Amino acid sequence: MSVQKSLRMVPILLVLALGISMVGCGVPQAAVSLPEATQAAVPAPEATKAEVQAASEELVIAVPSENVDLSSWQAQSEINSPGLRNVFELLVERDPITNELVPELATGWEQISPTQWRFTLREGVTFHDGSPFNAESAAFGINWTWAPENNFPGLQFMGSQITAEAVDEYTLDVFTAEPDPIVPARMYFCPLPSMKALLDSPETYATNPVGTGPYKVAEFKRGQEIIYEANPEWWGLDDPEARGAITFQKLRFVFRPEDGVRAAMAQNGEADIAAFLTPEQCATVDALDGVRCESAPSSETLMMRYDTPSPVLGDQRIREAIGLAIDRDLIIEQILGGVGSPAAMIIGPGVLGWSADLAPFAYDPDKAKQLIAAAKADGVPVDSTTLTINVRQASIPRIAEIAQAVQSMLIEVGLDVNIQVQEASIFNPEFGEKPTPERNYITIHPHGNELFDYTQSLSYYTCSTTVSCVCDPELDKMIQVARTLADSDREEAFREIAQYTYDRQYIGGIAYLGLAYGISDRVTWNVPLDHRLLAKDMSLSK
Amino acid sequence: MSEYLLNRFFYSILVVVGVLVLVFFIGHVVGDPARLMLPLEAKPESIAKLRDSLGLNDPLGEQFVRFIGNALRGDFGDSYWQKTPALPLALERLPMTFLLAGIVILIAVPAAVMLGSVAALRPRSAIDRVVNLLSLGAVSVVDFWLGLMLILVFAVKLRWFATSGYGGLNYLVLPVVALTMGPLGRIAQITRSAVLDELSKPYVKMARAKGMPERRVTFTHALKNAFIPIITMSGSELISLLNGAVVIETVFAWPGVGLLLILAVQRRDLPLMEATIFLIGIMVIIVNLVVDLSYAYLNPRIRYGSKQA
């Protein structure tokens, strides 16, 4: 009898185990699409030591996911580690309004040779553990972040191998393996941890963050919230170059995976800022008193990556026809909530290399049909080939609806198209495989350019990279050269590449995506282009 | 009795090991954690390195032996996602899950038993119809929708309670209400039919013939005998609350085991998945054992451990 009873539990547990192993319950991140930052620029606040001691306000920010861990490199990503950038600082920061590189822990920088950059560091800065910030600690932090043996996932955004060396107390040299004109932009990806903490207790690197920033971690309640408290010793308190102030004594980043709940928290005043609202939630929030919705373009673009080895998608006329067959305005209006901006490139405004000269394809199904007819007449097997729109489940909200809209638009112009919505565990490995001539995928997915430099996105166009479905040796050469150029030469090279890829439509743009926030009227904040939730940029409304 | 408990303990261990084996193999077959932890544009060498550092490049058999050996010592390894030991991460969520599940069961079971018994006492009366309607409604409502509606009405419009999060009574009321509906409806329906069933049995007629008061007939005799299906149902409700309150925990950001498991699955965090499922397995076994033992109390004819039983 007891055996039977025990065995009776087996099917229940089997179902449980199978269910949880096979179900991918993506919690979608809300994203909305916007043309440009619309909010008025407000000067960064300033504070003095006396003021920070008086600051008693608490700021509550509702975010969709909890911190992955508290390693310094995680502070690069607001999604992976909400608020951690308040703890760690960078040599080079981005201006929240113009997105230009501006000094933070470095006061200046210059290129000494194609593979060497020199940074002058800020004096009088200390880490939260009291150790001094100087060239030695900065070099240690940079070398740690780029160390091949650490293999931090953040390296994906950080380009070629970088090493750093102290020249004197406040002068730092950074060397790159290859000529690299955008080292300062890469330093924006390197939050600097305390050398002392790393040497004393490397095992606590992921759990005990020690930086130089205006806030320290007070408590991390897993699954609930992370609480930061003001650092009264912050170097920026009396320094206008810190471009910000400590207005809030305490920051509470609360983790709320459900976007409806984040919106509700903004509506009833539980949260001062609720991250990533949908357009509908934005409209609801805007209709209320005391709270508003603000948004800014993100570094994300929704794009269509064509399998160019396909006998159909390999034909330039077909790719152009697809570009013309898609009614971007309709998709943005009906699916993305009417706040979108049609995309011509795979990078958006704000990224170096974006060209205002390239217009998104206008909706012209008649011309698309003509191009398809011309391709057919030349023997392109349009009728005998089924194209597949491939998307990842919940990669952005309503991605499946976008796929359906694109499918119906392409069928309308005479293409044979089906849809495939895949779970991440299947989609991701396939995304990194080179296409076969039989695959015929149009992969629609968001691409983020976190480096704000076209080079990061150009890996989608080179023969050797796994994410590229194109191999054009001439384009490869252009990209190779552009990577080593600086300033106006770089911009010119990017312009040429943009035009070249636009003419050939190896990848089609759909929309530049933005992110929206519900913000209490008691808080003043310009949503920055990099979407970092930096409390020093926020202040109480007068 | 002790022989029965020993037997149950032995088979419970087998079940837990079976579940772990299954989770291990399915977890390793479905999806590559390294692929999901790195961005889509990650270089193949980075993926290979990460797989290596996670020990995923070792032969599956070797990984399995290592896993079982460590699991038997309660060591599921460090969570890939949170870089700290997985089992304590799961354990620290238990009190929150127990709190929510306990309150829901403490409210749902007495309320449902009362409603079901009242309905059974007067079959086809107005009160029976109302109870039927209410319990059907409670069972049919989609908990996700109910949760959001409760938030909109009671947290946003009326501002009586907090929208979400973990804390005092202010945070507890809405998730408890949202979670209570399903068990309340199901247990009320089971109670009604079980009590009706008992009331039609000869011993009830006998009791009535003896002139026993109706209240005593129903609540002392019929209800006690009807309790076996009610306890079985309540046990199963408790189990699903302990492991399946995922949706409500997500909506209300209640930091329980269910939410943790979903996040672990999303991130293909194998150690955390394994540790959480291990804990859930243990809880399921304990609840089932308590339910089984309660049968003997409710029905003295049931004897455990005796070969004749």
PDB file of N, CA and C in Angstrom, chain A residues 1-3 5-6 9 13-14 17-18 20-21 23 25 27 66 68-69 148 151 153 156 207 222-224 255-258 261 264-265 267-268 270 423-425 428-429 447 460 466-467, chain B residues 11 15 19 22 26 31 36 38-44 46 49-50 81-84 89 93 96 144 151 155-156 159 162-166 251 253 255 261 265-266 268 277 288 292 304:
ATOM      1  N   MET A   1       0.821  -1.212   0.000  1.00  0.00           N
ATOM      2  CA  MET A   1       0.000   0.000   0.000  1.00  0.00           C
ATOM      3  C   MET A   1       0.862   1.273   0.000  1.00  0.00           C
ATOM      4  N   SER A   2       1.916   1.240   0.869  1.00  0.00           N
ATOM      5  CA  SER A   2       2.759   2.423   0.927  1.00  0.00           C
ATOM      6  C   SER A   2       3.529   2.630  -0.383  1.00  0.00           C
ATOM      7  N   VAL A   3       3.897   1.494  -1.015  1.00  0.00           N
ATOM      8  CA  VAL A   3       4.612   1.605  -2.286  1.00  0.00           C
ATOM      9  C   VAL A   3       3.707   2.279  -3.309  1.00  0.00           C
ATOM     10  N   LYS A   5       1.272   4.228  -2.790  1.00  0.00           N
ATOM     11  CA  LYS A   5       1.064   5.650  -2.497  1.00  0.00           C
ATOM     12  C   LYS A   5       2.266   6.476  -2.936  1.00  0.00           C
ATOM     13  N   SER A   6       3.454   5.934  -2.681  1.00  0.00           N
ATOM     14  CA  SER A   6       4.646   6.665  -3.098  1.00  0.00           C
ATOM     15  C   SER A   6       4.698   6.784  -4.609  1.00  0.00           C
ATOM     16  N   MET A   9       2.821   9.460  -6.406  1.00  0.00           N
ATOM     17  CA  MET A   9       3.357  10.821  -6.480  1.00  0.00           C
ATOM     18  C   MET A   9       4.264  11.015  -7.684  1.00  0.00           C
ATOM     19  N   LEU A  13       5.128  14.455  -9.847  1.00  0.00           N
ATOM     20  CA  LEU A  13       6.453  15.070  -9.840  1.00  0.00           C
ATOM     21  C   LEU A  13       7.070  15.085 -11.230  1.00  0.00           C
ATOM     22  N   LEU A  14       6.767  14.040 -12.009  1.00  0.00           N
ATOM     23  CA  LEU A  14       7.296  14.006 -13.369  1.00  0.00           C
ATOM     24  C   LEU A  14       6.737  15.173 -14.174  1.00  0.00           C
ATOM     25  N   ALA A  17       8.338  18.332 -13.009  1.00  0.00           N
ATOM     26  CA  ALA A  17       9.711  18.482 -13.485  1.00  0.00           C
ATOM     27  C   ALA A  17       9.735  18.789 -14.974  1.00  0.00           C
ATOM     28  N   LEU A  18       8.906  18.072 -15.734  1.00  0.00           N
ATOM     29  CA  LEU A  18       8.870  18.311 -17.175  1.00  0.00           C
ATOM     30  C   LEU A  18       8.408  19.725 -17.473  1.00  0.00           C
ATOM     31  N   ILE A  20       8.426  22.456 -15.633  1.00  0.00           N
ATOM     32  CA  ILE A  20       9.310  23.580 -15.347  1.00  0.00           C
ATOM     33  C   ILE A  20      10.561  23.536 -16.191  1.00  0.00           C
ATOM     34  N   SER A  21      10.900  22.372 -16.707  1.00  0.00           N
ATOM     35  CA  SER A  21      12.086  22.321 -17.537  1.00  0.00           C
ATOM     36  C   SER A  21      11.806  22.793 -18.952  1.00  0.00           C
ATOM     37  N   VAL A  23       9.017  24.756 -19.980  1.00  0.00           N
ATOM     38  CA  VAL A  23       8.284  25.992 -20.219  1.00  0.00           C
ATOM     39  C   VAL A  23       9.236  27.164 -20.130  1.00  0.00           C
ATOM     40  N   CYS A  25       8.992  30.808 -19.548  1.00  0.00           N
ATOM     41  CA  CYS A  25       8.009  31.848 -19.266  1.00  0.00           C
ATOM     42  C   CYS A  25       8.687  33.197 -19.301  1.00  0.00           C
ATOM     43  N   VAL A  27       9.328  36.881 -19.122  1.00  0.00           N
ATOM     44  CA  VAL A  27       8.638  38.070 -18.651  1.00  0.00           C
ATOM     45  C   VAL A  27       9.055  39.181 -19.590  1.00  0.00           C
ATOM     46  N   GLU A  66      15.553  41.737 -11.015  1.00  0.00           N
ATOM     47  CA  GLU A  66      16.479  41.989  -9.928  1.00  0.00           C
ATOM     48  C   GLU A  66      17.916  41.883 -10.413  1.00  0.00           C
ATOM     49  N   VAL A  68      21.445  40.742 -11.246  1.00  0.00           N
ATOM     50  CA  VAL A  68      22.023  39.428 -11.510  1.00  0.00           C
ATOM     51  C   VAL A  68      23.027  39.118 -10.405  1.00  0.00           C
ATOM     52  N   ASP A  69      23.961  39.998 -10.239  1.00  0.00           N
ATOM     53  CA  ASP A  69      24.815  39.970  -9.052  1.00  0.00           C
ATOM     54  C   ASP A  69      25.367  41.379  -8.900  1.00  0.00           C
ATOM     55  N   PRO A 148      41.127  38.021 -19.710  1.00  0.00           N
ATOM     56  CA  PRO A 148      40.522  36.910 -20.469  1.00  0.00           C
ATOM     57  C   PRO A 148      40.075  35.782 -19.544  1.00  0.00           C
ATOM     58  N   ASN A 151      36.621  36.345 -18.237  1.00  0.00           N
ATOM     59  CA  ASN A 151      35.626  36.098 -19.291  1.00  0.00           C
ATOM     60  C   ASN A 151      34.243  36.656 -18.936  1.00  0.00           C
ATOM     61  N   PRO A 153      30.815  38.325 -19.341  1.00  0.00           N
ATOM     62  CA  PRO A 153      29.991  38.484 -20.545  1.00  0.00           C
ATOM     63  C   PRO A 153      30.010  39.904 -21.109  1.00  0.00           C
ATOM     64  N   GLN A 156      31.714  41.283 -24.449  1.00  0.00           N
ATOM     65  CA  GLN A 156      31.123  41.270 -25.786  1.00  0.00           C
ATOM     66  C   GLN A 156      30.956  42.688 -26.341  1.00  0.00           C
ATOM     67  N   THR A 207      29.400  39.994  -4.601  1.00  0.00           N
ATOM     68  CA  THR A 207      28.383  40.231  -3.571  1.00  0.00           C
ATOM     69  C   THR A 207      28.614  41.518  -2.764  1.00  0.00           C
ATOM     70  N   ARG A 222      17.204  39.741  -1.809  1.00  0.00           N
ATOM     71  CA  ARG A 222      16.988  39.019  -3.065  1.00  0.00           C
ATOM     72  C   ARG A 222      15.510  38.774  -3.309  1.00  0.00           C
ATOM     73  N   GLY A 223      15.136  38.982  -4.537  1.00  0.00           N
ATOM     74  CA  GLY A 223      13.744  38.757  -4.918  1.00  0.00           C
ATOM     75  C   GLY A 223      12.836  39.913  -4.536  1.00  0.00           C
ATOM     76  N   GLN A 224      13.347  40.888  -3.799  1.00  0.00           N
ATOM     77  CA  GLN A 224      12.492  41.984  -3.349  1.00  0.00           C
ATOM     78  C   GLN A 224      12.995  43.348  -3.788  1.00  0.00           C
ATOM     79  N   PHE A 255      11.890  45.216  -7.254  1.00  0.00           N
ATOM     80  CA  PHE A 255      11.808  44.344  -8.427  1.00  0.00           C
ATOM     81  C   PHE A 255      10.361  43.931  -8.664  1.00  0.00           C
ATOM     82  N   ARG A 256       9.798  44.326  -9.785  1.00  0.00           N
ATOM     83  CA  ARG A 256       8.406  44.013 -10.119  1.00  0.00           C
ATOM     84  C   ARG A 256       8.351  43.508 -11.562  1.00  0.00           C
ATOM     85  N   PRO A 257       8.348  42.183 -11.753  1.00  0.00           N
ATOM     86  CA  PRO A 257       8.405  41.656 -13.122  1.00  0.00           C
ATOM     87  C   PRO A 257       7.196  41.989 -13.991  1.00  0.00           C
ATOM     88  N   GLU A 258       6.042  42.205 -13.375  1.00  0.00           N
ATOM     89  CA  GLU A 258       4.824  42.429 -14.161  1.00  0.00           C
ATOM     90  C   GLU A 258       4.686  43.923 -14.489  1.00  0.00           C
ATOM     91  N   VAL A 261       1.913  45.990 -12.945  1.00  0.00           N
ATOM     92  CA  VAL A 261       2.112  46.325 -11.537  1.00  0.00           C
ATOM     93  C   VAL A 261       3.039  47.546 -11.403  1.00  0.00           C
ATOM     94  N   ALA A 264       0.963  50.433 -12.080  1.00  0.00           N
ATOM     95  CA  ALA A 264       0.078  50.708 -10.942  1.00  0.00           C
ATOM     96  C   ALA A 264       0.858  51.426  -9.833  1.00  0.00           C
ATOM     97  N   MET A 265       2.117  51.052  -9.652  1.00  0.00           N
ATOM     98  CA  MET A 265       2.925  51.691  -8.602  1.00  0.00           C
ATOM     99  C   MET A 265       3.185  53.153  -8.923  1.00  0.00           C
ATOM    100  N   GLN A 267       1.086  54.928 -10.689  1.00  0.00           N
ATOM    101  CA  GLN A 267      -0.225  55.580 -10.579  1.00  0.00           C
ATOM    102  C   GLN A 267      -0.595  55.906  -9.137  1.00  0.00           C
ATOM    103  N   ASN A 268      -0.288  54.991  -8.209  1.00  0.00           N
ATOM    104  CA  ASN A 268      -0.725  55.268  -6.833  1.00  0.00           C
ATOM    105  C   ASN A 268       0.393  55.865  -5.967  1.00  0.00           C
ATOM    106  N   GLU A 270       3.342  54.713  -5.228  1.00  0.00           N
ATOM    107  CA  GLU A 270       4.261  53.835  -4.503  1.00  0.00           C
ATOM    108  C   GLU A 270       5.672  53.943  -5.066  1.00  0.00           C
ATOM    109  N   GLU A 423      11.225  29.782 -28.741  1.00  0.00           N
ATOM    110  CA  GLU A 423      11.669  30.031 -27.375  1.00  0.00           C
ATOM    111  C   GLU A 423      13.175  30.310 -27.413  1.00  0.00           C
ATOM    112  N   ALA A 424      13.655  31.093 -26.439  1.00  0.00           N
ATOM    113  CA  ALA A 424      15.060  31.533 -26.458  1.00  0.00           C
ATOM    114  C   ALA A 424      16.053  30.377 -26.575  1.00  0.00           C
ATOM    115  N   SER A 425      15.744  29.261 -25.920  1.00  0.00           N
ATOM    116  CA  SER A 425      16.724  28.166 -25.912  1.00  0.00           C
ATOM    117  C   SER A 425      16.896  27.550 -27.300  1.00  0.00           C
ATOM    118  N   ASN A 428      18.240  31.249 -29.764  1.00  0.00           N
ATOM    119  CA  ASN A 428      19.587  31.800 -29.575  1.00  0.00           C
ATOM    120  C   ASN A 428      20.690  30.991 -30.255  1.00  0.00           C
ATOM    121  N   PRO A 429      20.735  29.664 -30.068  1.00  0.00           N
ATOM    122  CA  PRO A 429      21.799  28.918 -30.751  1.00  0.00           C
ATOM    123  C   PRO A 429      21.688  29.045 -32.272  1.00  0.00           C
ATOM    124  N   HIS A 447      18.075  44.808 -31.937  1.00  0.00           N
ATOM    125  CA  HIS A 447      19.535  44.819 -31.790  1.00  0.00           C
ATOM    126  C   HIS A 447      19.905  46.090 -31.027  1.00  0.00           C
ATOM    127  N   TYR A 460      27.240  42.409 -37.797  1.00  0.00           N
ATOM    128  CA  TYR A 460      26.121  41.799 -38.538  1.00  0.00           C
ATOM    129  C   TYR A 460      26.373  41.779 -40.046  1.00  0.00           C
ATOM    130  N   THR A 466      29.623  35.136 -36.492  1.00  0.00           N
ATOM    131  CA  THR A 466      28.559  34.126 -36.522  1.00  0.00           C
ATOM    132  C   THR A 466      27.177  34.747 -36.686  1.00  0.00           C
ATOM    133  N   VAL A 467      27.012  36.001 -36.243  1.00  0.00           N
ATOM    134  CA  VAL A 467      25.666  36.590 -36.332  1.00  0.00           C
ATOM    135  C   VAL A 467      25.381  37.192 -37.701  1.00  0.00           C
TER     136      VAL A 467
ATOM    137  N   TYR B  11      10.846   5.362   0.287  1.00  0.00           N
ATOM    138  CA  TYR B  11      10.316   5.614  -1.054  1.00  0.00           C
ATOM    139  C   TYR B  11      10.343   7.098  -1.402  1.00  0.00           C
ATOM    140  N   VAL B  15      11.825   8.898  -4.704  1.00  0.00           N
ATOM    141  CA  VAL B  15      11.083   9.849  -5.547  1.00  0.00           C
ATOM    142  C   VAL B  15      11.911  11.120  -5.754  1.00  0.00           C
ATOM    143  N   VAL B  19      13.262  12.553  -9.273  1.00  0.00           N
ATOM    144  CA  VAL B  19      12.960  13.889  -9.800  1.00  0.00           C
ATOM    145  C   VAL B  19      14.253  14.620 -10.145  1.00  0.00           C
ATOM    146  N   LEU B  22      15.737  13.369 -13.336  1.00  0.00           N
ATOM    147  CA  LEU B  22      14.961  13.859 -14.475  1.00  0.00           C
ATOM    148  C   LEU B  22      15.293  15.325 -14.759  1.00  0.00           C
ATOM    149  N   ILE B  26      16.890  16.599 -18.244  1.00  0.00           N
ATOM    150  CA  ILE B  26      16.089  17.505 -19.093  1.00  0.00           C
ATOM    151  C   ILE B  26      16.749  18.889 -19.122  1.00  0.00           C
ATOM    152  N   GLY B  31      18.292  23.519 -23.959  1.00  0.00           N
ATOM    153  CA  GLY B  31      18.907  24.835 -23.811  1.00  0.00           C
ATOM    154  C   GLY B  31      20.291  24.806 -23.193  1.00  0.00           C
ATOM    155  N   LEU B  36      22.397  31.436 -23.182  1.00  0.00           N
ATOM    156  CA  LEU B  36      21.377  32.356 -22.682  1.00  0.00           C
ATOM    157  C   LEU B  36      21.971  33.423 -21.782  1.00  0.00           C
ATOM    158  N   LEU B  38      24.936  34.825 -22.281  1.00  0.00           N
ATOM    159  CA  LEU B  38      25.705  35.781 -23.076  1.00  0.00           C
ATOM    160  C   LEU B  38      24.781  36.447 -24.100  1.00  0.00           C
ATOM    161  N   PRO B  39      25.171  37.640 -24.568  1.00  0.00           N
ATOM    162  CA  PRO B  39      24.351  38.299 -25.581  1.00  0.00           C
ATOM    163  C   PRO B  39      24.328  37.488 -26.880  1.00  0.00           C
ATOM    164  N   LEU B  40      23.339  37.775 -27.726  1.00  0.00           N
ATOM    165  CA  LEU B  40      23.209  37.041 -28.986  1.00  0.00           C
ATOM    166  C   LEU B  40      24.465  37.149 -29.835  1.00  0.00           C
ATOM    167  N   GLU B  41      25.128  38.316 -29.747  1.00  0.00           N
ATOM    168  CA  GLU B  41      26.290  38.550 -30.605  1.00  0.00           C
ATOM    169  C   GLU B  41      27.567  37.923 -30.035  1.00  0.00           C
ATOM    170  N   ALA B  42      27.461  37.184 -28.926  1.00  0.00           N
ATOM    171  CA  ALA B  42      28.665  36.638 -28.262  1.00  0.00           C
ATOM    172  C   ALA B  42      29.476  35.782 -29.218  1.00  0.00           C
ATOM    173  N   LYS B  43      30.805  35.911 -29.060  1.00  0.00           N
ATOM    174  CA  LYS B  43      31.697  35.124 -29.922  1.00  0.00           C
ATOM    175  C   LYS B  43      31.681  33.670 -29.464  1.00  0.00           C
ATOM    176  N   PRO B  44      31.851  32.732 -30.414  1.00  0.00           N
ATOM    177  CA  PRO B  44      31.825  31.303 -30.048  1.00  0.00           C
ATOM    178  C   PRO B  44      32.853  30.963 -28.975  1.00  0.00           C
ATOM    179  N   SER B  46      33.873  32.857 -26.544  1.00  0.00           N
ATOM    180  CA  SER B  46      33.383  33.283 -25.232  1.00  0.00           C
ATOM    181  C   SER B  46      32.393  32.270 -24.688  1.00  0.00           C
ATOM    182  N   LYS B  49      34.253  29.262 -23.509  1.00  0.00           N
ATOM    183  CA  LYS B  49      34.938  29.526 -22.236  1.00  0.00           C
ATOM    184  C   LYS B  49      33.961  29.480 -21.076  1.00  0.00           C
ATOM    185  N   LEU B  50      32.800  30.095 -21.284  1.00  0.00           N
ATOM    186  CA  LEU B  50      31.802  30.126 -20.219  1.00  0.00           C
ATOM    187  C   LEU B  50      31.306  28.714 -19.915  1.00  0.00           C
ATOM    188  N   TRP B  81      23.256  32.413 -11.903  1.00  0.00           N
ATOM    189  CA  TRP B  81      22.699  33.761 -12.017  1.00  0.00           C
ATOM    190  C   TRP B  81      23.161  34.637 -10.865  1.00  0.00           C
ATOM    191  N   GLN B  82      23.073  34.130  -9.623  1.00  0.00           N
ATOM    192  CA  GLN B  82      23.345  35.005  -8.490  1.00  0.00           C
ATOM    193  C   GLN B  82      24.687  34.747  -7.819  1.00  0.00           C
ATOM    194  N   LYS B  83      25.439  33.786  -8.339  1.00  0.00           N
ATOM    195  CA  LYS B  83      26.811  33.540  -7.886  1.00  0.00           C
ATOM    196  C   LYS B  83      26.933  33.231  -6.394  1.00  0.00           C
ATOM    197  N   THR B  84      25.881  32.712  -5.805  1.00  0.00           N
ATOM    198  CA  THR B  84      25.952  32.273  -4.414  1.00  0.00           C
ATOM    199  C   THR B  84      25.336  30.876  -4.341  1.00  0.00           C
ATOM    200  N   LEU B  89      19.720  29.956  -1.310  1.00  0.00           N
ATOM    201  CA  LEU B  89      18.887  30.919  -2.035  1.00  0.00           C
ATOM    202  C   LEU B  89      17.437  30.463  -2.055  1.00  0.00           C
ATOM    203  N   ARG B  93      13.651  31.583   0.525  1.00  0.00           N
ATOM    204  CA  ARG B  93      12.327  31.940   0.004  1.00  0.00           C
ATOM    205  C   ARG B  93      11.198  31.156   0.709  1.00  0.00           C
ATOM    206  N   MET B  96       8.486  32.901   3.063  1.00  0.00           N
ATOM    207  CA  MET B  96       7.508  33.724   2.342  1.00  0.00           C
ATOM    208  C   MET B  96       6.434  32.841   1.713  1.00  0.00           C
ATOM    209  N   PHE B 144      -4.491  35.407 -12.702  1.00  0.00           N
ATOM    210  CA  PHE B 144      -3.663  36.501 -13.200  1.00  0.00           C
ATOM    211  C   PHE B 144      -4.499  37.777 -13.367  1.00  0.00           C
ATOM    212  N   ILE B 151      -5.411  44.757  -7.803  1.00  0.00           N
ATOM    213  CA  ILE B 151      -4.429  45.851  -7.673  1.00  0.00           C
ATOM    214  C   ILE B 151      -5.059  47.164  -8.148  1.00  0.00           C
ATOM    215  N   ALA B 155      -5.616  48.898  -4.778  1.00  0.00           N
ATOM    216  CA  ALA B 155      -4.337  49.580  -4.550  1.00  0.00           C
ATOM    217  C   ALA B 155      -4.277  50.907  -5.293  1.00  0.00           C
ATOM    218  N   VAL B 156      -4.789  50.925  -6.539  1.00  0.00           N
ATOM    219  CA  VAL B 156      -4.678  52.167  -7.312  1.00  0.00           C
ATOM    220  C   VAL B 156      -5.866  53.090  -7.043  1.00  0.00           C
ATOM    221  N   ARG B 159      -6.658  52.757  -2.851  1.00  0.00           N
ATOM    222  CA  ARG B 159      -5.391  52.916  -2.100  1.00  0.00           C
ATOM    223  C   ARG B 159      -5.467  52.319  -0.689  1.00  0.00           C
ATOM    224  N   ALA B 162      -1.046  47.923  -0.524  1.00  0.00           N
ATOM    225  CA  ALA B 162       0.095  48.108  -1.431  1.00  0.00           C
ATOM    226  C   ALA B 162      -0.145  47.287  -2.704  1.00  0.00           C
ATOM    227  N   THR B 163       0.377  47.776  -3.820  1.00  0.00           N
ATOM    228  CA  THR B 163       0.183  47.055  -5.078  1.00  0.00           C
ATOM    229  C   THR B 163       0.864  45.688  -5.047  1.00  0.00           C
ATOM    230  N   SER B 164       2.053  45.643  -4.445  1.00  0.00           N
ATOM    231  CA  SER B 164       2.866  44.438  -4.590  1.00  0.00           C
ATOM    232  C   SER B 164       4.022  44.501  -3.625  1.00  0.00           C
ATOM    233  N   GLY B 165       4.748  43.395  -3.526  1.00  0.00           N
ATOM    234  CA  GLY B 165       5.918  43.377  -2.662  1.00  0.00           C
ATOM    235  C   GLY B 165       5.666  42.537  -1.425  1.00  0.00           C
ATOM    236  N   TYR B 166       6.711  42.436  -0.601  1.00  0.00           N
ATOM    237  CA  TYR B 166       6.640  41.609   0.592  1.00  0.00           C
ATOM    238  C   TYR B 166       6.702  42.506   1.815  1.00  0.00           C
ATOM    239  N   VAL B 251       2.873  38.335 -10.281  1.00  0.00           N
ATOM    240  CA  VAL B 251       2.072  39.564 -10.350  1.00  0.00           C
ATOM    241  C   VAL B 251       2.343  40.442  -9.131  1.00  0.00           C
ATOM    242  N   ALA B 253       4.859  40.255  -7.120  1.00  0.00           N
ATOM    243  CA  ALA B 253       6.282  40.275  -6.783  1.00  0.00           C
ATOM    244  C   ALA B 253       6.501  39.730  -5.376  1.00  0.00           C
ATOM    245  N   PRO B 255       8.155  37.329  -3.017  1.00  0.00           N
ATOM    246  CA  PRO B 255       9.416  36.612  -3.254  1.00  0.00           C
ATOM    247  C   PRO B 255       9.389  35.157  -2.780  1.00  0.00           C
ATOM    248  N   LEU B 261      11.720  29.886  -8.915  1.00  0.00           N
ATOM    249  CA  LEU B 261      11.860  28.793  -9.871  1.00  0.00           C
ATOM    250  C   LEU B 261      11.668  29.296 -11.297  1.00  0.00           C
ATOM    251  N   VAL B 265      14.363  29.115 -14.253  1.00  0.00           N
ATOM    252  CA  VAL B 265      14.102  28.449 -15.536  1.00  0.00           C
ATOM    253  C   VAL B 265      14.393  29.413 -16.679  1.00  0.00           C
ATOM    254  N   GLN B 266      13.947  30.662 -16.527  1.00  0.00           N
ATOM    255  CA  GLN B 266      14.202  31.644 -17.584  1.00  0.00           C
ATOM    256  C   GLN B 266      15.679  31.794 -17.872  1.00  0.00           C
ATOM    257  N   ARG B 268      17.966  29.537 -17.262  1.00  0.00           N
ATOM    258  CA  ARG B 268      18.581  28.207 -17.359  1.00  0.00           C
ATOM    259  C   ARG B 268      19.635  28.045 -16.262  1.00  0.00           C
ATOM    260  N   ILE B 277      13.647  22.647  -7.126  1.00  0.00           N
ATOM    261  CA  ILE B 277      12.793  21.480  -7.356  1.00  0.00           C
ATOM    262  C   ILE B 277      12.996  20.452  -6.239  1.00  0.00           C
ATOM    263  N   ASN B 288       1.984  15.150   1.532  1.00  0.00           N
ATOM    264  CA  ASN B 288       1.302  13.886   1.243  1.00  0.00           C
ATOM    265  C   ASN B 288       1.304  12.956   2.452  1.00  0.00           C
ATOM    266  N   ASP B 292      -1.890  11.500   4.406  1.00  0.00           N
ATOM    267  CA  ASP B 292      -2.100  10.064   4.601  1.00  0.00           C
ATOM    268  C   ASP B 292      -2.319   9.733   6.073  1.00  0.00           C
ATOM    269  N   TYR B 304      -2.105   1.932   9.354  1.00  0.00           N
ATOM    270  CA  TYR B 304      -0.882   1.837   8.576  1.00  0.00           C
ATOM    271  C   TYR B 304       0.106   0.911   9.260  1.00  0.00           C
TER     272      TYR B 304
END
